Amino acid sequence: MYQAEISRANPGCFLFLLDQSGSMSDSFGGAQTGRTKADELATIINRLLQTLVIKCSKDEGVRNYFDVGVIGYGARVGPTLGGSLEGRVLVPISHVAESPLRVEDRIQKITDGIGGLVEQPVKFPVWFDPVADDGTPMCQALRMAHAELSSWVDQHPDSFPPIIFNITDGEATDGDPSEDAARLRQLSTRDGDALLFNIHLSSRSGKPLEFVDSEEELPDEFAVRLFRMSSVLPPHLRDAASSEGYQVSDSARGFVFNADAAAVIQFLDIGTRPANLR
Amino acid sequence: MSGPRVEEYWLPKRGSTKEEYEDAIRVNKRGLRFAVADGASESSFAGLWARLLVESFAQGRLCRRSPSTFPRDVSPLRRQWQQEIRGRSLPWYAELKAAAGAFAAFVGLKVRRSRKAWWAIAVGDCCLFLIRQGRLERAFPIESVEGFPSRPFLLHSLSTSGVDKQLIHITEGDWQPGDTFLLMSDALATYFLTALASSQTPDSLLSFDRTPQGFISWITDLRDDHLIRNDDVSLVIVSYAPAAT
């Protein structure tokens, strides 16, 4: 289970659900960060998409190892990729690679290998800018995800199961999302059930938590609810997380608190990853 | 004494085209230098890096005098890889991916004709096997199937700090008439060691029809039976005739 080869013939699938509600305009991680939860979400989704695109990038272009979709929920619920991808939910990853809103030139600091830092120009693609407006129709978003992925799993019965990332501050306004989440996790391919991972962004200043295995250390009811909605990491992904240095127990779930989850994408094998690639 | 019989076989990963093959093979029959490299598929321009390594080894520029010069001899190859990439106009994602560099496993064999000696050098999980009198005499650098790491340490096309000597494995030995050397990339090497551990013999494993099409049929059957991981496959066979009786 969860070991199907990810290939162009049998691509994987990532579906991102983005909370774009008004409450996301609150500060992130304590007032001192100077960032809103919407700012943090935009950074996380841009980094997730960049990670996926680069993972699939080869000499001749981007190989369609994954289908990718983004559904935003706030003032409206629907696909939120822009430009030429507007209105489409799941698209091959190469289409995402070709369609950032813009590519910014930024400066990053990297070590010079002798104890110092040097500035290096780096390209930073942007697909999303921060948005925060209206309520949080998370149930509706989960149902839309279910509808979209139902047909995907029918079309890809031999593929690695779809992975859904729900990035939110957890305060659903259209009901209890637990049942819709459970129905989503019941979708499956021959390789296993769909995996629902929740990235919880909080205004609290709690320390970042990754791949949590217990409710006890969670700070509030929203975090607990999202934790309970999250899939347990399957053994193969858990082993990959361990070998990357994460402390994961057998009951670790795909739930992170005030942290990003780009690492999950790295856990998926589409080829040889050298140990000295960091 | 006439030289060895040398055979080369290769097949891209199922689902990939021959242009997408990221292993590399070079043989120098006159100089008795043989090399196989395996570009790491999650790095980009890995096939180019693999080709630079094997070409340079076969022509005697890599490990010019002995395996101990490997770290120094790699530096110009790194510069060559970087120059090749720098000259291309790349989209943002390819630029970011290339900035991380390429990685490859490598195994090189040098045979000395007159002294009946050989040495070999390896980084990562490409392997050399020496078959003598129908048995596996040497396996290098990995001796059993348990020795294959899921994420091997490989040779990087970018580095300002040389080559970590811990990554480099060197060995040597003597050869006899009748010996066969095999160089191969990791998917086939894993299958080979697994099959030998379950009491198959080297001769039976090499009993495929020794033509390019015969090799393709053999590997295709192994893939269909899920006996070998779906990956690029490369094999060099260097066989010395038995002594005349």
PDB file of N, CA and C in Angstrom, chain A residues 5 8 50 53-63 65 97-98 100 103 112 122-123 125 127 243-244 266 268-278, chain B residues 13-17 20 22 38 40-48 92-97 100 103 150-156 160 167 186 229-231:
ATOM      1  N   GLU A   5       4.266   3.041  -8.025  1.00  0.00           N
ATOM      2  CA  GLU A   5       5.247   3.882  -8.701  1.00  0.00           C
ATOM      3  C   GLU A   5       4.548   5.122  -9.240  1.00  0.00           C
ATOM      4  N   ARG A   8       4.573   9.011 -15.312  1.00  0.00           N
ATOM      5  CA  ARG A   8       3.699   9.760 -16.222  1.00  0.00           C
ATOM      6  C   ARG A   8       2.492   8.918 -16.639  1.00  0.00           C
ATOM      7  N   GLN A  50       6.025  25.322  -5.804  1.00  0.00           N
ATOM      8  CA  GLN A  50       7.380  25.392  -6.322  1.00  0.00           C
ATOM      9  C   GLN A  50       8.104  24.070  -6.099  1.00  0.00           C
ATOM     10  N   VAL A  53       6.846  21.514  -8.602  1.00  0.00           N
ATOM     11  CA  VAL A  53       7.321  21.786  -9.969  1.00  0.00           C
ATOM     12  C   VAL A  53       8.790  21.393 -10.095  1.00  0.00           C
ATOM     13  N   ILE A  54       9.603  21.797  -9.123  1.00  0.00           N
ATOM     14  CA  ILE A  54      11.033  21.507  -9.211  1.00  0.00           C
ATOM     15  C   ILE A  54      11.280  20.010  -9.110  1.00  0.00           C
ATOM     16  N   LYS A  55      10.488  19.340  -8.293  1.00  0.00           N
ATOM     17  CA  LYS A  55      10.656  17.892  -8.163  1.00  0.00           C
ATOM     18  C   LYS A  55      10.448  17.210  -9.520  1.00  0.00           C
ATOM     19  N   CYS A  56       9.546  17.743 -10.310  1.00  0.00           N
ATOM     20  CA  CYS A  56       9.203  17.128 -11.591  1.00  0.00           C
ATOM     21  C   CYS A  56      10.028  17.698 -12.748  1.00  0.00           C
ATOM     22  N   SER A  57      10.884  18.663 -12.459  1.00  0.00           N
ATOM     23  CA  SER A  57      11.647  19.316 -13.523  1.00  0.00           C
ATOM     24  C   SER A  57      12.787  18.423 -13.978  1.00  0.00           C
ATOM     25  N   LYS A  58      12.910  18.227 -15.271  1.00  0.00           N
ATOM     26  CA  LYS A  58      14.004  17.469 -15.855  1.00  0.00           C
ATOM     27  C   LYS A  58      14.636  18.312 -16.941  1.00  0.00           C
ATOM     28  N   ASP A  59      15.624  17.737 -17.620  1.00  0.00           N
ATOM     29  CA  ASP A  59      16.374  18.505 -18.619  1.00  0.00           C
ATOM     30  C   ASP A  59      15.463  19.086 -19.695  1.00  0.00           C
ATOM     31  N   GLU A  60      14.451  18.306 -20.089  1.00  0.00           N
ATOM     32  CA  GLU A  60      13.664  18.722 -21.252  1.00  0.00           C
ATOM     33  C   GLU A  60      12.415  19.500 -20.866  1.00  0.00           C
ATOM     34  N   GLY A  61      12.161  19.644 -19.572  1.00  0.00           N
ATOM     35  CA  GLY A  61      10.958  20.359 -19.144  1.00  0.00           C
ATOM     36  C   GLY A  61      10.414  19.739 -17.878  1.00  0.00           C
ATOM     37  N   VAL A  62       9.137  19.959 -17.612  1.00  0.00           N
ATOM     38  CA  VAL A  62       8.513  19.410 -16.409  1.00  0.00           C
ATOM     39  C   VAL A  62       7.736  18.162 -16.802  1.00  0.00           C
ATOM     40  N   ARG A  63       8.027  17.065 -16.138  1.00  0.00           N
ATOM     41  CA  ARG A  63       7.337  15.810 -16.449  1.00  0.00           C
ATOM     42  C   ARG A  63       6.069  15.739 -15.617  1.00  0.00           C
ATOM     43  N   TYR A  65       4.351  14.097 -13.561  1.00  0.00           N
ATOM     44  CA  TYR A  65       4.257  13.050 -12.557  1.00  0.00           C
ATOM     45  C   TYR A  65       3.058  13.263 -11.632  1.00  0.00           C
ATOM     46  N   ALA A  97       3.640  24.847 -13.780  1.00  0.00           N
ATOM     47  CA  ALA A  97       5.000  25.376 -13.955  1.00  0.00           C
ATOM     48  C   ALA A  97       5.023  26.538 -14.929  1.00  0.00           C
ATOM     49  N   GLU A  98       4.182  26.446 -15.959  1.00  0.00           N
ATOM     50  CA  GLU A  98       4.198  27.479 -17.007  1.00  0.00           C
ATOM     51  C   GLU A  98       3.354  28.687 -16.649  1.00  0.00           C
ATOM     52  N   PRO A 100       2.876  30.680 -13.377  1.00  0.00           N
ATOM     53  CA  PRO A 100       2.842  31.525 -12.176  1.00  0.00           C
ATOM     54  C   PRO A 100       2.331  32.914 -12.572  1.00  0.00           C
ATOM     55  N   VAL A 103       7.208  35.830 -11.642  1.00  0.00           N
ATOM     56  CA  VAL A 103       8.402  35.244 -11.037  1.00  0.00           C
ATOM     57  C   VAL A 103       9.234  36.401 -10.512  1.00  0.00           C
ATOM     58  N   ASP A 112      28.564  30.294   2.972  1.00  0.00           N
ATOM     59  CA  ASP A 112      29.653  30.249   2.003  1.00  0.00           C
ATOM     60  C   ASP A 112      30.585  29.063   2.280  1.00  0.00           C
ATOM     61  N   VAL A 122      17.808  34.676  -6.391  1.00  0.00           N
ATOM     62  CA  VAL A 122      17.035  33.449  -6.600  1.00  0.00           C
ATOM     63  C   VAL A 122      15.681  33.825  -7.178  1.00  0.00           C
ATOM     64  N   LYS A 123      15.201  32.975  -8.038  1.00  0.00           N
ATOM     65  CA  LYS A 123      13.877  33.203  -8.637  1.00  0.00           C
ATOM     66  C   LYS A 123      12.811  32.698  -7.670  1.00  0.00           C
ATOM     67  N   PRO A 125       8.774  32.020  -7.747  1.00  0.00           N
ATOM     68  CA  PRO A 125       7.511  32.070  -8.487  1.00  0.00           C
ATOM     69  C   PRO A 125       6.348  32.298  -7.532  1.00  0.00           C
ATOM     70  N   TRP A 127       2.166  32.095  -7.353  1.00  0.00           N
ATOM     71  CA  TRP A 127       0.873  31.736  -7.928  1.00  0.00           C
ATOM     72  C   TRP A 127      -0.275  32.379  -7.151  1.00  0.00           C
ATOM     73  N   SER A 243      13.647   9.026   7.800  1.00  0.00           N
ATOM     74  CA  SER A 243      14.971   9.085   7.190  1.00  0.00           C
ATOM     75  C   SER A 243      15.352  10.510   6.836  1.00  0.00           C
ATOM     76  N   GLU A 244      14.356  11.412   6.829  1.00  0.00           N
ATOM     77  CA  GLU A 244      14.660  12.830   6.609  1.00  0.00           C
ATOM     78  C   GLU A 244      14.943  13.551   7.919  1.00  0.00           C
ATOM     79  N   GLN A 266       8.624  15.945  -0.574  1.00  0.00           N
ATOM     80  CA  GLN A 266       9.922  15.324  -0.759  1.00  0.00           C
ATOM     81  C   GLN A 266       9.893  13.846  -0.382  1.00  0.00           C
ATOM     82  N   LEU A 268       7.843  11.700  -1.254  1.00  0.00           N
ATOM     83  CA  LEU A 268       7.326  10.860  -2.332  1.00  0.00           C
ATOM     84  C   LEU A 268       8.417  10.591  -3.343  1.00  0.00           C
ATOM     85  N   ASP A 269       8.665   9.324  -3.585  1.00  0.00           N
ATOM     86  CA  ASP A 269       9.750   8.951  -4.485  1.00  0.00           C
ATOM     87  C   ASP A 269       9.303   8.995  -5.927  1.00  0.00           C
ATOM     88  N   ILE A 270       9.991   9.782  -6.721  1.00  0.00           N
ATOM     89  CA  ILE A 270       9.808   9.622  -8.156  1.00  0.00           C
ATOM     90  C   ILE A 270      11.135   9.253  -8.788  1.00  0.00           C
ATOM     91  N   GLY A 271      12.090   8.905  -7.970  1.00  0.00           N
ATOM     92  CA  GLY A 271      13.375   8.493  -8.502  1.00  0.00           C
ATOM     93  C   GLY A 271      14.380   8.432  -7.387  1.00  0.00           C
ATOM     94  N   THR A 272      15.661   8.380  -7.756  1.00  0.00           N
ATOM     95  CA  THR A 272      16.702   8.309  -6.734  1.00  0.00           C
ATOM     96  C   THR A 272      16.958   9.689  -6.163  1.00  0.00           C
ATOM     97  N   ARG A 273      16.893   9.771  -4.827  1.00  0.00           N
ATOM     98  CA  ARG A 273      17.283  11.008  -4.156  1.00  0.00           C
ATOM     99  C   ARG A 273      18.567  10.718  -3.399  1.00  0.00           C
ATOM    100  N   PRO A 274      19.629  11.346  -3.773  1.00  0.00           N
ATOM    101  CA  PRO A 274      20.869  11.079  -3.062  1.00  0.00           C
ATOM    102  C   PRO A 274      20.807  11.532  -1.617  1.00  0.00           C
ATOM    103  N   ALA A 275      21.524  10.859  -0.761  1.00  0.00           N
ATOM    104  CA  ALA A 275      21.548  11.232   0.641  1.00  0.00           C
ATOM    105  C   ALA A 275      22.225  12.572   0.832  1.00  0.00           C
ATOM    106  N   ASN A 276      23.156  12.932  -0.087  1.00  0.00           N
ATOM    107  CA  ASN A 276      23.827  14.209   0.063  1.00  0.00           C
ATOM    108  C   ASN A 276      23.134  15.336  -0.691  1.00  0.00           C
ATOM    109  N   LEU A 277      21.827  15.173  -1.009  1.00  0.00           N
ATOM    110  CA  LEU A 277      21.019  16.273  -1.533  1.00  0.00           C
ATOM    111  C   LEU A 277      20.212  16.808  -0.380  1.00  0.00           C
ATOM    112  N   ARG A 278      20.512  18.008   0.059  1.00  0.00           N
ATOM    113  CA  ARG A 278      19.831  18.560   1.237  1.00  0.00           C
ATOM    114  C   ARG A 278      19.103  19.825   0.823  1.00  0.00           C
TER     115      ARG A 278
ATOM    116  N   LYS B  13      14.552   3.085 -18.410  1.00  0.00           N
ATOM    117  CA  LYS B  13      13.444   2.747 -17.526  1.00  0.00           C
ATOM    118  C   LYS B  13      12.168   2.592 -18.347  1.00  0.00           C
ATOM    119  N   ARG B  14      11.319   1.648 -17.983  1.00  0.00           N
ATOM    120  CA  ARG B  14      10.035   1.483 -18.666  1.00  0.00           C
ATOM    121  C   ARG B  14       9.242   2.767 -18.469  1.00  0.00           C
ATOM    122  N   GLY B  15       8.708   3.303 -19.557  1.00  0.00           N
ATOM    123  CA  GLY B  15       7.982   4.572 -19.490  1.00  0.00           C
ATOM    124  C   GLY B  15       8.836   5.759 -19.904  1.00  0.00           C
ATOM    125  N   SER B  16      10.146   5.551 -20.063  1.00  0.00           N
ATOM    126  CA  SER B  16      11.044   6.619 -20.499  1.00  0.00           C
ATOM    127  C   SER B  16      11.565   6.314 -21.896  1.00  0.00           C
ATOM    128  N   THR B  17      11.912   7.360 -22.613  1.00  0.00           N
ATOM    129  CA  THR B  17      12.488   7.183 -23.947  1.00  0.00           C
ATOM    130  C   THR B  17      13.993   6.991 -23.844  1.00  0.00           C
ATOM    131  N   GLU B  20      15.791   9.869 -22.577  1.00  0.00           N
ATOM    132  CA  GLU B  20      15.629  10.140 -21.147  1.00  0.00           C
ATOM    133  C   GLU B  20      16.464   9.207 -20.272  1.00  0.00           C
ATOM    134  N   GLU B  22      19.367   7.953 -18.194  1.00  0.00           N
ATOM    135  CA  GLU B  22      20.295   8.776 -17.415  1.00  0.00           C
ATOM    136  C   GLU B  22      21.485   7.986 -16.883  1.00  0.00           C
ATOM    137  N   ASP B  38      25.393   6.227 -13.133  1.00  0.00           N
ATOM    138  CA  ASP B  38      23.927   6.247 -13.004  1.00  0.00           C
ATOM    139  C   ASP B  38      23.533   7.618 -12.474  1.00  0.00           C
ATOM    140  N   ALA B  40      21.314  10.405 -10.947  1.00  0.00           N
ATOM    141  CA  ALA B  40      20.175  10.354 -10.019  1.00  0.00           C
ATOM    142  C   ALA B  40      18.985  11.055 -10.635  1.00  0.00           C
ATOM    143  N   SER B  41      17.895  10.324 -10.744  1.00  0.00           N
ATOM    144  CA  SER B  41      16.761  10.836 -11.530  1.00  0.00           C
ATOM    145  C   SER B  41      16.068  12.020 -10.882  1.00  0.00           C
ATOM    146  N   GLU B  42      16.256  12.236  -9.580  1.00  0.00           N
ATOM    147  CA  GLU B  42      15.627  13.423  -8.995  1.00  0.00           C
ATOM    148  C   GLU B  42      16.515  14.643  -9.085  1.00  0.00           C
ATOM    149  N   SER B  43      17.658  14.518  -9.748  1.00  0.00           N
ATOM    150  CA  SER B  43      18.438  15.723 -10.043  1.00  0.00           C
ATOM    151  C   SER B  43      18.318  15.983 -11.542  1.00  0.00           C
ATOM    152  N   SER B  44      18.642  17.184 -11.958  1.00  0.00           N
ATOM    153  CA  SER B  44      18.487  17.460 -13.392  1.00  0.00           C
ATOM    154  C   SER B  44      19.856  17.513 -14.060  1.00  0.00           C
ATOM    155  N   PHE B  45      19.842  17.290 -15.364  1.00  0.00           N
ATOM    156  CA  PHE B  45      21.072  17.185 -16.153  1.00  0.00           C
ATOM    157  C   PHE B  45      21.988  16.109 -15.568  1.00  0.00           C
ATOM    158  N   ALA B  46      21.333  15.087 -14.998  1.00  0.00           N
ATOM    159  CA  ALA B  46      22.091  14.003 -14.386  1.00  0.00           C
ATOM    160  C   ALA B  46      22.703  13.106 -15.444  1.00  0.00           C
ATOM    161  N   GLY B  47      22.000  12.934 -16.561  1.00  0.00           N
ATOM    162  CA  GLY B  47      22.547  12.136 -17.655  1.00  0.00           C
ATOM    163  C   GLY B  47      23.818  12.759 -18.202  1.00  0.00           C
ATOM    164  N   LEU B  48      23.828  14.071 -18.314  1.00  0.00           N
ATOM    165  CA  LEU B  48      25.028  14.781 -18.765  1.00  0.00           C
ATOM    166  C   LEU B  48      26.182  14.526 -17.806  1.00  0.00           C
ATOM    167  N   TRP B  92      12.451  29.258 -15.282  1.00  0.00           N
ATOM    168  CA  TRP B  92      12.743  29.475 -13.858  1.00  0.00           C
ATOM    169  C   TRP B  92      12.917  28.155 -13.103  1.00  0.00           C
ATOM    170  N   TYR B  93      12.083  27.154 -13.403  1.00  0.00           N
ATOM    171  CA  TYR B  93      12.152  25.924 -12.612  1.00  0.00           C
ATOM    172  C   TYR B  93      13.414  25.129 -12.950  1.00  0.00           C
ATOM    173  N   ALA B  94      13.802  25.148 -14.208  1.00  0.00           N
ATOM    174  CA  ALA B  94      15.008  24.419 -14.590  1.00  0.00           C
ATOM    175  C   ALA B  94      16.236  25.103 -14.012  1.00  0.00           C
ATOM    176  N   GLU B  95      16.188  26.450 -13.926  1.00  0.00           N
ATOM    177  CA  GLU B  95      17.305  27.195 -13.352  1.00  0.00           C
ATOM    178  C   GLU B  95      17.448  26.846 -11.870  1.00  0.00           C
ATOM    179  N   LEU B  96      16.323  26.815 -11.162  1.00  0.00           N
ATOM    180  CA  LEU B  96      16.380  26.487  -9.737  1.00  0.00           C
ATOM    181  C   LEU B  96      16.825  25.044  -9.529  1.00  0.00           C
ATOM    182  N   LYS B  97      16.336  24.148 -10.364  1.00  0.00           N
ATOM    183  CA  LYS B  97      16.706  22.726 -10.223  1.00  0.00           C
ATOM    184  C   LYS B  97      18.187  22.532 -10.531  1.00  0.00           C
ATOM    185  N   ALA B 100      20.851  23.197  -7.910  1.00  0.00           N
ATOM    186  CA  ALA B 100      21.142  22.176  -6.896  1.00  0.00           C
ATOM    187  C   ALA B 100      22.161  21.164  -7.399  1.00  0.00           C
ATOM    188  N   PHE B 103      23.625  14.603  -9.551  1.00  0.00           N
ATOM    189  CA  PHE B 103      24.269  13.562  -8.739  1.00  0.00           C
ATOM    190  C   PHE B 103      24.362  12.294  -9.572  1.00  0.00           C
ATOM    191  N   SER B 150      18.748   3.123   0.578  1.00  0.00           N
ATOM    192  CA  SER B 150      17.598   3.681  -0.146  1.00  0.00           C
ATOM    193  C   SER B 150      17.949   5.056  -0.705  1.00  0.00           C
ATOM    194  N   ARG B 151      18.854   5.736  -0.002  1.00  0.00           N
ATOM    195  CA  ARG B 151      19.315   7.037  -0.489  1.00  0.00           C
ATOM    196  C   ARG B 151      20.839   7.040  -0.427  1.00  0.00           C
ATOM    197  N   PRO B 152      21.464   6.632  -1.522  1.00  0.00           N
ATOM    198  CA  PRO B 152      22.922   6.534  -1.477  1.00  0.00           C
ATOM    199  C   PRO B 152      23.603   7.905  -1.525  1.00  0.00           C
ATOM    200  N   PHE B 153      24.811   7.978  -1.027  1.00  0.00           N
ATOM    201  CA  PHE B 153      25.647   9.166  -1.209  1.00  0.00           C
ATOM    202  C   PHE B 153      26.263   9.087  -2.606  1.00  0.00           C
ATOM    203  N   LEU B 154      26.120  10.153  -3.361  1.00  0.00           N
ATOM    204  CA  LEU B 154      26.524  10.128  -4.766  1.00  0.00           C
ATOM    205  C   LEU B 154      27.503  11.257  -5.053  1.00  0.00           C
ATOM    206  N   LEU B 155      28.030  11.242  -6.249  1.00  0.00           N
ATOM    207  CA  LEU B 155      29.002  12.257  -6.650  1.00  0.00           C
ATOM    208  C   LEU B 155      28.261  13.481  -7.189  1.00  0.00           C
ATOM    209  N   HIS B 156      28.552  14.647  -6.611  1.00  0.00           N
ATOM    210  CA  HIS B 156      27.836  15.870  -6.909  1.00  0.00           C
ATOM    211  C   HIS B 156      28.557  16.650  -8.000  1.00  0.00           C
ATOM    212  N   THR B 160      32.384  23.174  -3.825  1.00  0.00           N
ATOM    213  CA  THR B 160      33.605  23.964  -3.707  1.00  0.00           C
ATOM    214  C   THR B 160      34.556  23.307  -2.718  1.00  0.00           C
ATOM    215  N   LEU B 167      33.220   9.040   0.522  1.00  0.00           N
ATOM    216  CA  LEU B 167      32.308   8.564  -0.517  1.00  0.00           C
ATOM    217  C   LEU B 167      32.992   7.604  -1.483  1.00  0.00           C
ATOM    218  N   ASP B 186      22.504   0.103 -10.381  1.00  0.00           N
ATOM    219  CA  ASP B 186      22.010  -0.523  -9.157  1.00  0.00           C
ATOM    220  C   ASP B 186      20.789  -1.412  -9.327  1.00  0.00           C
ATOM    221  N   ARG B 229      13.570  -3.682 -10.146  1.00  0.00           N
ATOM    222  CA  ARG B 229      12.933  -2.382 -10.020  1.00  0.00           C
ATOM    223  C   ARG B 229      12.925  -1.690 -11.371  1.00  0.00           C
ATOM    224  N   ASN B 230      11.864  -0.937 -11.651  1.00  0.00           N
ATOM    225  CA  ASN B 230      11.788  -0.202 -12.911  1.00  0.00           C
ATOM    226  C   ASN B 230      12.748   0.977 -12.849  1.00  0.00           C
ATOM    227  N   ASP B 231      13.860   0.879 -13.554  1.00  0.00           N
ATOM    228  CA  ASP B 231      14.886   1.916 -13.546  1.00  0.00           C
ATOM    229  C   ASP B 231      15.726   1.701 -14.795  1.00  0.00           C
TER     230      ASP B 231
END
